[in-house]
XYZ file of C-alpha atoms in Angstrom:
579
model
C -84.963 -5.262 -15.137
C -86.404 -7.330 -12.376
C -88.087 -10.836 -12.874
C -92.086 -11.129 -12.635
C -93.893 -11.297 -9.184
C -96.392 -13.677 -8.446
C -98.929 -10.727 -7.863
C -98.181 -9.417 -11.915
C -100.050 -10.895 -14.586
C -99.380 -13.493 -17.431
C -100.625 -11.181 -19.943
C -101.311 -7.466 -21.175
C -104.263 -7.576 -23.883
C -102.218 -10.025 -26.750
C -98.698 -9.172 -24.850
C -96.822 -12.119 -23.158
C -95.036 -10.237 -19.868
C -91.297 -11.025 -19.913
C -89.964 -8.645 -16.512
C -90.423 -5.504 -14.696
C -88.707 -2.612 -16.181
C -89.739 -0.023 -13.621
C -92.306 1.366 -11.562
C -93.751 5.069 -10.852
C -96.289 6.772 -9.061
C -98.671 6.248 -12.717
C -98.154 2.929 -13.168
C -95.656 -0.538 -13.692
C -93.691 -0.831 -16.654
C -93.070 -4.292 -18.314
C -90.597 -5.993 -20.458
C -93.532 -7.981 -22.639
C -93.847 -9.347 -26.581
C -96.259 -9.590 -28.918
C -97.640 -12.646 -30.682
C -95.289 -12.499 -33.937
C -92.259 -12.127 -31.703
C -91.528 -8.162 -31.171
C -90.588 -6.887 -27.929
C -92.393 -3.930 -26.324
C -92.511 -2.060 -23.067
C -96.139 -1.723 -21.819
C -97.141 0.545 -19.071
C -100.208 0.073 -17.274
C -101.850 2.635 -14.963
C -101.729 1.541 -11.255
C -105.288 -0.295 -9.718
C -105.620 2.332 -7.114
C -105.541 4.941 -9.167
C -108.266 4.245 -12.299
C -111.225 5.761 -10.547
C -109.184 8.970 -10.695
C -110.816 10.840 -13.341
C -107.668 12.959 -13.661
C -105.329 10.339 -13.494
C -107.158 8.903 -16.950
C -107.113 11.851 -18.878
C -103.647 12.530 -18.479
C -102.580 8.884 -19.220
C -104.849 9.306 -22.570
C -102.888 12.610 -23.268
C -99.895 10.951 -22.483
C -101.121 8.383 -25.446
C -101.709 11.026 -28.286
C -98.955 12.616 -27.390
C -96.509 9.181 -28.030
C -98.490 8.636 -31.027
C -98.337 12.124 -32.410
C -93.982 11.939 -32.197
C -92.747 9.357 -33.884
C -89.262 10.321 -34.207
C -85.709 8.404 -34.483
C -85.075 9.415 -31.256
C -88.347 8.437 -29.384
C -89.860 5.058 -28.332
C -93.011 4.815 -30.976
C -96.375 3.645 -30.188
C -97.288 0.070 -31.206
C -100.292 -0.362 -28.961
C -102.803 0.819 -26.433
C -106.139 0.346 -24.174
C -108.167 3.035 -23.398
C -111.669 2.065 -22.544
C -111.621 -0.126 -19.482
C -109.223 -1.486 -16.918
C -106.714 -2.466 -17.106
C -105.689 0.698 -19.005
C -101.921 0.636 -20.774
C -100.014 1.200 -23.704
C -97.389 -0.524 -25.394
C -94.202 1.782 -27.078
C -91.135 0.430 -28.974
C -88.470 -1.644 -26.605
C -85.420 0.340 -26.744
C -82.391 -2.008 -25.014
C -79.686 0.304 -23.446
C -79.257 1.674 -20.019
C -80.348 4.803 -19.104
C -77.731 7.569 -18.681
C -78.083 8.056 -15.071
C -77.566 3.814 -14.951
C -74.457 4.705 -17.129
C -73.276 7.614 -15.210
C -73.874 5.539 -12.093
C -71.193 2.780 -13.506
C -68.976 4.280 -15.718
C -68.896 7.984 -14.470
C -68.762 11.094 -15.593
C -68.935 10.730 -19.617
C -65.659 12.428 -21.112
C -65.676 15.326 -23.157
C -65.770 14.412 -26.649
C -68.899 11.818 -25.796
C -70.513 13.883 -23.382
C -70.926 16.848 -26.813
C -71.974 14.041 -29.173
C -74.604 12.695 -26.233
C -75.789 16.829 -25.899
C -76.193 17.341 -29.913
C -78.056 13.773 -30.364
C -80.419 14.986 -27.562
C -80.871 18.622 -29.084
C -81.477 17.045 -32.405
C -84.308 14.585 -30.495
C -85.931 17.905 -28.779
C -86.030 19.547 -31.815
C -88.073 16.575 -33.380
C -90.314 16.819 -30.467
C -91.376 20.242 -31.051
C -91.743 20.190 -34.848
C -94.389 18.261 -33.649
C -95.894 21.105 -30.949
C -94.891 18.916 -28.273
C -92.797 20.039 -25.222
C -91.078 16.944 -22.573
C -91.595 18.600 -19.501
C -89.341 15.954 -17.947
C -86.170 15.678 -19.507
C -83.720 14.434 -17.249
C -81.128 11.706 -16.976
C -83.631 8.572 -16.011
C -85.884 9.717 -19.406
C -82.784 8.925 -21.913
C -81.902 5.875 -23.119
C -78.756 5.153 -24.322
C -79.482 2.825 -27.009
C -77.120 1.891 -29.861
C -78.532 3.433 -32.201
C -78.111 6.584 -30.855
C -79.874 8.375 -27.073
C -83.424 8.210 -27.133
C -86.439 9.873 -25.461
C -88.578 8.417 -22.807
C -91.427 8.910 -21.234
C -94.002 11.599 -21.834
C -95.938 11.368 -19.418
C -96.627 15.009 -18.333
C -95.524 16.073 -21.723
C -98.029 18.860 -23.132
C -99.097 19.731 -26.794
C -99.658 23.190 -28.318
C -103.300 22.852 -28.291
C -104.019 20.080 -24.954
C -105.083 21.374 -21.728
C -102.963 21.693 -19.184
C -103.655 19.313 -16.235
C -101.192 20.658 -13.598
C -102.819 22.370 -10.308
C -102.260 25.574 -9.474
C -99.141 25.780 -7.227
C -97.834 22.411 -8.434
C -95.096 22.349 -11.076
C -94.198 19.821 -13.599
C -91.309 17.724 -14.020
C -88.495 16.762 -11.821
C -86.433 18.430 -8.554
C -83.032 20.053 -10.417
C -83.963 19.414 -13.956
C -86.990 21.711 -13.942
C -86.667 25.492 -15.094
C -86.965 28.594 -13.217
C -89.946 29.869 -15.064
C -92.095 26.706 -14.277
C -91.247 26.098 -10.742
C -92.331 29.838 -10.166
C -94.509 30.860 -12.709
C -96.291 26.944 -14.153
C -94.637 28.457 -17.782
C -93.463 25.469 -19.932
C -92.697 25.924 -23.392
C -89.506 24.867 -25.281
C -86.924 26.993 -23.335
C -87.684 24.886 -20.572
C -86.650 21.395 -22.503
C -83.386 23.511 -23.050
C -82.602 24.053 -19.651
C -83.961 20.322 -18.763
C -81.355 19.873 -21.257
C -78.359 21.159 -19.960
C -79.244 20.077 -16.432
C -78.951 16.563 -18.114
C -75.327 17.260 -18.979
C -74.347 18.571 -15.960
C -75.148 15.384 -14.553
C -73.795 13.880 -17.384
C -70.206 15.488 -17.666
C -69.820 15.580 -13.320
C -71.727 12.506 -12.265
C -73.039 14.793 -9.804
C -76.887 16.338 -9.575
C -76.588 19.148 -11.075
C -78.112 21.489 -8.376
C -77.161 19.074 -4.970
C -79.256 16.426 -3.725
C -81.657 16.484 -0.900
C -85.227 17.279 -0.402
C -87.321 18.448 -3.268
C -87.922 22.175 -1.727
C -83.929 22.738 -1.474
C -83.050 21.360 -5.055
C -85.854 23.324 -6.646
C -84.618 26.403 -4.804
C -81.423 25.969 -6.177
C -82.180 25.411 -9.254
C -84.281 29.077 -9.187
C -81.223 30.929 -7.278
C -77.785 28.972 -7.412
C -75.349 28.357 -10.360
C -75.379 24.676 -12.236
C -72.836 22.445 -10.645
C -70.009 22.108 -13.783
C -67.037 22.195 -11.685
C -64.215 20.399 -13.543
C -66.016 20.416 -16.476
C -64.019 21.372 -19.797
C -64.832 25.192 -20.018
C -66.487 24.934 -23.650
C -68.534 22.188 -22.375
C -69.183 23.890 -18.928
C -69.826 27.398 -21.015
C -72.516 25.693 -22.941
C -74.152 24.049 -20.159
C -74.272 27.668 -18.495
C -76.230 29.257 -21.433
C -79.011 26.025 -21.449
C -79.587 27.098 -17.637
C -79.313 30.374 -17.793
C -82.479 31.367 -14.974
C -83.791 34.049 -17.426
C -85.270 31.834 -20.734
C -84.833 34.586 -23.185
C -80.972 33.979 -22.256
C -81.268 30.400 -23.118
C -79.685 29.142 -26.800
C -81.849 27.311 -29.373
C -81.417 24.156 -29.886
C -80.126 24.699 -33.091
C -77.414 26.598 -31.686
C -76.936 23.774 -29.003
C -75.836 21.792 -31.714
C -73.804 23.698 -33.073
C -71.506 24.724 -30.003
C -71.272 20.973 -29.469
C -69.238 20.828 -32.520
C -70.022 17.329 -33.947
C -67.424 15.966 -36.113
C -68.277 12.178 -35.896
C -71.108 9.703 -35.847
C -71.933 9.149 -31.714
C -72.035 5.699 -32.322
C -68.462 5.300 -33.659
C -67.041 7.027 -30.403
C -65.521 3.372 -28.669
C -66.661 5.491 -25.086
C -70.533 5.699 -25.664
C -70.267 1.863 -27.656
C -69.244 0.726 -24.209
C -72.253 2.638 -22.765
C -74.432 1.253 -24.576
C -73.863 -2.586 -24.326
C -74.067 -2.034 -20.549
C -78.084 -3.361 -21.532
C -79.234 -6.179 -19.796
C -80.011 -9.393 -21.152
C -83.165 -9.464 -22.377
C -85.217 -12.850 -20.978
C -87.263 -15.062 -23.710
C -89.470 -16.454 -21.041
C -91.027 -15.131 -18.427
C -88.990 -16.189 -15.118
C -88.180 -19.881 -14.382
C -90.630 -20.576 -11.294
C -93.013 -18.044 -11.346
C -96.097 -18.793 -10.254
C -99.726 -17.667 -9.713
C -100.096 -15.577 -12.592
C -103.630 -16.500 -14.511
C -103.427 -15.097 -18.160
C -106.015 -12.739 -19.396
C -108.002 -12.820 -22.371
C -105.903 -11.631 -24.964
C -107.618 -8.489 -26.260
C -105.864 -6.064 -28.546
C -106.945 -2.280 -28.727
C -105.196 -0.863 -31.381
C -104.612 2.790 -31.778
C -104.951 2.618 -35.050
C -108.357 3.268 -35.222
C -110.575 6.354 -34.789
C -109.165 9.662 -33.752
C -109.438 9.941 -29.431
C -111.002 13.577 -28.976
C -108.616 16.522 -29.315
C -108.754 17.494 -26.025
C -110.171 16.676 -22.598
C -112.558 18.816 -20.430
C -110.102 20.738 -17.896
C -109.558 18.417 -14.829
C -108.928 19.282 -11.215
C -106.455 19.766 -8.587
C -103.681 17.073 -9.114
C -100.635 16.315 -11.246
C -99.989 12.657 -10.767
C -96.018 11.778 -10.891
C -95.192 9.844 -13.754
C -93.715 6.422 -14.056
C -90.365 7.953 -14.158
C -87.994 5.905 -16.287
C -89.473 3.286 -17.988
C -86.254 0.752 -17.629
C -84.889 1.257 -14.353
C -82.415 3.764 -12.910
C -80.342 5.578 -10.649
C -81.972 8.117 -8.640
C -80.212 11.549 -9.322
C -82.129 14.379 -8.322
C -82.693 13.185 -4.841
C -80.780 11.559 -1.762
C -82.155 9.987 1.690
C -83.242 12.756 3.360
C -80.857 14.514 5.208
C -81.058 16.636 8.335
C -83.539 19.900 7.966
C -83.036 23.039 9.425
C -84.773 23.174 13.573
C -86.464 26.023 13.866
C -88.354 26.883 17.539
C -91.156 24.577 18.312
C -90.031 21.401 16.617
C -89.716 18.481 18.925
C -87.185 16.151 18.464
C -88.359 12.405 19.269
C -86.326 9.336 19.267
C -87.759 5.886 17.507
C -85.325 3.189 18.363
C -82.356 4.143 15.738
C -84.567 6.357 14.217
C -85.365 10.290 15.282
C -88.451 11.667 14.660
C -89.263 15.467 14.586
C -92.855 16.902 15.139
C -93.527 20.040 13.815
C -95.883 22.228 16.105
C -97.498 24.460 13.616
C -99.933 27.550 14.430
C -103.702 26.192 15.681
C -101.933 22.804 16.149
C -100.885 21.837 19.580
C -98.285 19.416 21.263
C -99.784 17.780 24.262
C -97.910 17.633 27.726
C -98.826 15.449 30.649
C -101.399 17.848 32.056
C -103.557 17.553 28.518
C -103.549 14.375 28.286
C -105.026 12.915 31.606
C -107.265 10.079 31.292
C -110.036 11.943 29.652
C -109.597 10.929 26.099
C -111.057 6.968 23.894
C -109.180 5.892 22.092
C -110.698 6.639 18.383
C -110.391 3.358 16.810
C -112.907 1.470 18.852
C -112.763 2.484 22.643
C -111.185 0.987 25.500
C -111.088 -2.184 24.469
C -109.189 -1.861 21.526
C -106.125 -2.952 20.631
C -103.104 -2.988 18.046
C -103.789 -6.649 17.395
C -107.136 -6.142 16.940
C -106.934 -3.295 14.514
C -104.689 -5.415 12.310
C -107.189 -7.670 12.008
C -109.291 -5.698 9.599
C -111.599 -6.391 6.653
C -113.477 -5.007 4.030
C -117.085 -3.404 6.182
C -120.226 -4.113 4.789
C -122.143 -2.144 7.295
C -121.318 0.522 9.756
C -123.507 2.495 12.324
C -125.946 4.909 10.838
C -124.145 8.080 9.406
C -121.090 6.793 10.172
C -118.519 6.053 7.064
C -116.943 2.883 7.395
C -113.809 3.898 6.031
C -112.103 6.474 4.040
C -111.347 5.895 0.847
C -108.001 6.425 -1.619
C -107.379 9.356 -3.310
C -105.071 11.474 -4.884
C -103.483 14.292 -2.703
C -100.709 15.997 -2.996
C -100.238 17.809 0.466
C -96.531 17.420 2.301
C -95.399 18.948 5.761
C -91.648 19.897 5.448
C -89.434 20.213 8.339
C -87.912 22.910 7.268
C -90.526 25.221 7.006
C -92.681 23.538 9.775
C -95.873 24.098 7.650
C -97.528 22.332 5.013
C -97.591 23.808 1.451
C -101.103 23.699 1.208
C -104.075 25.550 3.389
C -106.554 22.960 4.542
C -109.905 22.515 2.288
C -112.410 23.564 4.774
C -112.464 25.120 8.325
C -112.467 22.474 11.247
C -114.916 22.379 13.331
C -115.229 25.082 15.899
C -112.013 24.729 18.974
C -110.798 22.405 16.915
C -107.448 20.683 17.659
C -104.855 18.603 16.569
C -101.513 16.599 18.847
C -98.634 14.699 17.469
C -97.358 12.752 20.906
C -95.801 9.658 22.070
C -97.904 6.504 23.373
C -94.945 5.077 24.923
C -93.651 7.953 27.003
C -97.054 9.960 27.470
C -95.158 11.530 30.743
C -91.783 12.479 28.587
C -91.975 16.496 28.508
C -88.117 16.821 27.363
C -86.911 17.903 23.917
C -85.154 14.840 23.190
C -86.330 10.890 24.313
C -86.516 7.366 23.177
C -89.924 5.613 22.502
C -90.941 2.581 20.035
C -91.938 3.258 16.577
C -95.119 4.523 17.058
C -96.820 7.904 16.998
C -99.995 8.764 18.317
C -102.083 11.352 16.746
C -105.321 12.968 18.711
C -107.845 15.362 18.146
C -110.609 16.794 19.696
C -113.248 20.060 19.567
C -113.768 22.685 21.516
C -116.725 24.694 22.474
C -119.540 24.409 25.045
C -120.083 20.627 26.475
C -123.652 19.084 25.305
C -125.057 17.649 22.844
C -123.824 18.147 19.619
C -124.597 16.746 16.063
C -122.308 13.646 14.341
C -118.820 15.238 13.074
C -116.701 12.698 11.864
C -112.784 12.954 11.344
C -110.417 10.123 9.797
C -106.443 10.927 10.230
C -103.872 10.379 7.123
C -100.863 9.873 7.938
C -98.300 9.956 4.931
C -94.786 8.277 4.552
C -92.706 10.917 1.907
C -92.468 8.821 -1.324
C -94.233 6.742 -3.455
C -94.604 2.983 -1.610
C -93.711 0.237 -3.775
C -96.602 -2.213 -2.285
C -94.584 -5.372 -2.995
C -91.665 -3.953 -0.678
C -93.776 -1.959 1.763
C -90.346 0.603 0.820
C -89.838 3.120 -1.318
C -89.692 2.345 -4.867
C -86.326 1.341 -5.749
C -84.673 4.003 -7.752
C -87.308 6.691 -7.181
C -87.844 8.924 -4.356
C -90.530 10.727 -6.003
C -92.630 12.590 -3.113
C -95.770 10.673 -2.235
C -99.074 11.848 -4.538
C -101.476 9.532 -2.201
C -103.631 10.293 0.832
C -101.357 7.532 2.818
C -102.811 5.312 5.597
C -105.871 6.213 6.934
C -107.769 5.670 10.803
C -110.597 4.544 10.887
C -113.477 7.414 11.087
C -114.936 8.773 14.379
C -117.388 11.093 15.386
C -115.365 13.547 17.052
C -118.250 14.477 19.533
C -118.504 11.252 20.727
C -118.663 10.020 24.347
C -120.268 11.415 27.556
C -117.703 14.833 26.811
C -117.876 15.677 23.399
C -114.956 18.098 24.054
C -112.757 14.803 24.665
C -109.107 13.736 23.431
C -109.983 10.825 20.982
C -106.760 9.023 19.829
C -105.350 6.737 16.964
C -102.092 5.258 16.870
C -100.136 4.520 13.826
C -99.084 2.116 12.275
C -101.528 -0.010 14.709
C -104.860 2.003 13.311
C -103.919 2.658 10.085
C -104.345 1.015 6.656
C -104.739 2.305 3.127
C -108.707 1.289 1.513
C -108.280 0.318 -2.294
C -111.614 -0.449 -3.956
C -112.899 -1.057 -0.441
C -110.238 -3.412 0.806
C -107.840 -2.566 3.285
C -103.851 -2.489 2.804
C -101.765 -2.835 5.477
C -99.578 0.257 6.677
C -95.836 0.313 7.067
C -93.658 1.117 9.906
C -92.027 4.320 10.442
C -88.338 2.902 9.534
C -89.031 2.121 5.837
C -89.461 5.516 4.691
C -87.028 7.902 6.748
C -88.129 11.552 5.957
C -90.630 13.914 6.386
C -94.167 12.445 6.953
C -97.506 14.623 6.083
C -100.277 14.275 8.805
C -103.538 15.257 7.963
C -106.969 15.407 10.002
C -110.291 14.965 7.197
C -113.830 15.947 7.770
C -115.776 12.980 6.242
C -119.039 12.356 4.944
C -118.478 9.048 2.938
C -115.888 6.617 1.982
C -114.755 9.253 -1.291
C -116.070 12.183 0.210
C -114.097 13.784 2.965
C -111.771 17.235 3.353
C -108.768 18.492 5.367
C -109.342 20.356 8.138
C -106.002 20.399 9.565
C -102.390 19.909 8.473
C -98.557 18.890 9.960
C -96.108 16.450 10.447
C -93.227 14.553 11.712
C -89.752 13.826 10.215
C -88.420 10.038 10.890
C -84.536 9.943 10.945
């Protein structure tokens, strides 16, 4: 756990806030207590993301679903607020690390622990769905080993028998390597699922090692669809029953029933002196919040219990995005992905230099790379004409006005588009067609002459666009460019959040919008620069962006058609990969 920030509040409703136990793509997680004494982990949903009609009803699912499971082997519900911001709820403070944290220190778990760890977490799945309730996300940062025995965390994107499902078409739940066959092709979850979640767990749990490699999403999921579980040197009844769990067909699977029953129990978990060692790896748990904090005004203490009337049964169906989750709620290691490594080239990819870092543009079909002889001097730059400049640009603040018709700025928003290197594309087809000629460049504003595969420049990217068609007069068409690092930023760091390299859900950083038939030519090359033109807009006020360097991977660029601040669609998709 990590100590307040100045930026986090004093309280949550009637909850003092102790430390940070974690942070997600939903939401922060906090160490907090209650005014009798009793400690609690509250999670509350992310600032930028409560306008997100979506984004609410899946946090309320998430809350009937904690209080509908109340199990010895799940964090219970003790409080919650649901009808304004800031929206949270409070569960049970279970002390213990989580098993990848264990795995991370200790190692591999030995035999005769690692069965007792796989029966206690069969037994806690089978609670789970005597209550119609499936995980979804079962994997090594969602148990904690407590010592009482492993518990379940984190249900987030868990799904009852009779709530609608809030997952977009071509999206899958749950996590790279832990999630089943059937869902990453087909979206079908269901208890067999859990069960291979399950014994992905204990792959991890017996070998230390991911159980399907680490790297990109994309390449663990496909993996986990074609390859074998990782088990090597893994005790062969162990390894056999680990086998079954992910077998890729889920009729093959074993119950969990049977589960248990391979593993063989023939002692209480909690007696075996390996796992006791486990679980007093927990960290000290503070009384006060920490020494020297400062800046945090306390909120009205307001309690909104969850003990009162029934929320509805279900929600009306929402649409297109599955938000990531707050992964684990106390901290861990990362285990189902690495720093990106090295993709595949494949013909058209330019390979660009940034300092120490390397980045790759992708040069996709109806998107083109510029050379010297497209450039020219013909194209404004898009942020504000000749005159502008990176200092200015930084300079930004919240617009009251802009011209007429133009939007001042593009709002956030959910969107879950990424450009992979290895495929060159993005996974998703743009939202509208561009406007007619239409066309998009990835090039660098340090080296605009540079025509050679490989070359050094700062760390900077420019991105231009222009249309096509007959010269004239033509009516307003206004783009904005995102430009998206490849994982959730933690804003305090300007970094990825530490212990999660979940892949970015967010728009990113946006430019600033331009009519793209602006000028004396409206055929011209308008350009933005990034990070110099870029920020994110939250509630109207502009974030700064971050520099290539903090987030090495493969970064989404999109071009948007937009109307107002919330009201714009991509025209055009691809990306770079930093090094």
């Amino acid at each position: 756990m990590d100590a307040l920030k100045d930026r986090d509040p004093a309280h949550i409703g009637a909850y003092t806030l102790l430390a940070r136990l974690g942070a997600g793509g939903m939401g922060q997680v906090y160490l907090a207590r209650s005014p009798g004494g009793r400690l609690v982990a509250i999670k509350v949903i992310r600032d930028e993301i409560t306008d997100h009609p979506e984004a609410l009803a899946r946090f309320r699912r998430e809350v009937e679903t904690v209080r509908a499971v109340r199990s010895a082997y799940t964090a219970n519900l003790i409080d919650a607020s649901l009808e304004a911001a800031p929206y949270w709820l409070a569960t049970e403070f279970v002390s213990g690390p989580t098993l990848s944290q264990a795995v991370g220190e200790r190692g591999a778990l030995p035999p005769q622990a690692c069965r007792g760890v796989f029966a206690a977490l069969a037994e806690g799945l089978a609670a789970v769905h005597a209550h119609g309730v499936t995980h979804r996300d079962l994997k090594p940062q969602n148990v904690i080993l407590a010592a009482q025995g492993p518990q379940l965390i984190d249900f987030g994107i868990a799904r009852g028998a009779g709530q609608t499902a809030l997952t977009e078409a071509g999206f899958a739940p749950g996590t790279p390597g832990y999630t089943a066959p059937e869902v990453l092709l087909r979206n079908e979850v269901g208890p067999a699922a859990d069960v291979f979640a399950l014994g992905a767990t204990l792959a991890y749990a017996a070998t230390g090692r991911p159980p399907f490699g680490m790297g990109e999403a994309a390449g663990v999921s496909y993996r986990a669809v074609h390859e074998p579980v990782d088990v090597l040197g893994v005790e062969p009844g162990l390894a056999a029953l680990i086998e079954a769990c992910v077998a890729k067909d889920p009729s093959a699977r074993p119950g969990l029933g049977e589960v248990i029953a391979r593993c063989g129990v023939r002692a209480a978990l909690v007696e075996d002196p390996f796992y006791a060692g486990l679980a007093q790896l927990a960290e000290a748990v503070p009384q006060t919040p920490a020494a020297g904090r400062a800046g945090a005004v306390p909120q009205t203490p307001t309690v909104a219990s969850v003990a009162g009337p029934a929320m509805p049964p279900a929600y009306a169906p929402v649409s297109p995005h599955d938000l990531p989750t707050a992964g684990a709620a106390y901290g861990y290691t990362p285990t189902e992905l690495s720093r990106p490594t090295q993709a595949g080239r494949r013909r058209g990819v330019l390979w660009l230099a940034v300092g120490a870092v390397v980045v790759a543009v992708g040069a996709g079909t109806a998107f083109m790379l510029l050379t010297p002889d497209d450039k020219k001097d013909e194209g404004s730059k898009a942020g504000g004409g000749a005159a502008a400049s990176p200092s200015a640009s930084k300079a930004v603040k919240s617009p009251a006005a802009s011209a007429e018709g133009a939007p001042a700025y593009a709002g956030d928003k959910i969107d879950r588009v990424l450009w992979s290197s290895a495929t060159g594309e993005c996974q998703l087809p743009p939202e509208e067609r561009a406007v007619e000629g239409f066309m998009g460049s990835i090039s660098d504003p340090d080296a605009p002459s540079e025509t050679s595969q490989t070359h050094s420049f700062g760390n900077k990217v420019q991105v231009g666009f222009r249309a096509g068609g007959t010269t004239g007069a033509k009516e307003p068409y206004y783009v904005t460019v995102s430009v998206k690092p490849p994982h959730d930023i933690d804003p305090d760091t300007g970094k990825p959040i530490e212990g999660i390299l979940s892949d970015n859900a967010n728009i990113g950083y946006l430019s600033k919008p331009v009519d793209i038939h602006s000028g004396s030519d409206p055929t011209s090359w308008k350009y933005v620069t990034y990070p110099d033109d870029f920020h994110s807009w939250i509630k109207g006020k502009p974030q700064p962006s971050i520099p290539l360097t903090n987030d090495p991977g493969d970064w989404t660029v999109e071009f948007h058609h937009i109307r107002t601040p919330d009201d714009y669609t991509s025209i055009m998709c691809d990306g770079f990969t930093v090094k």
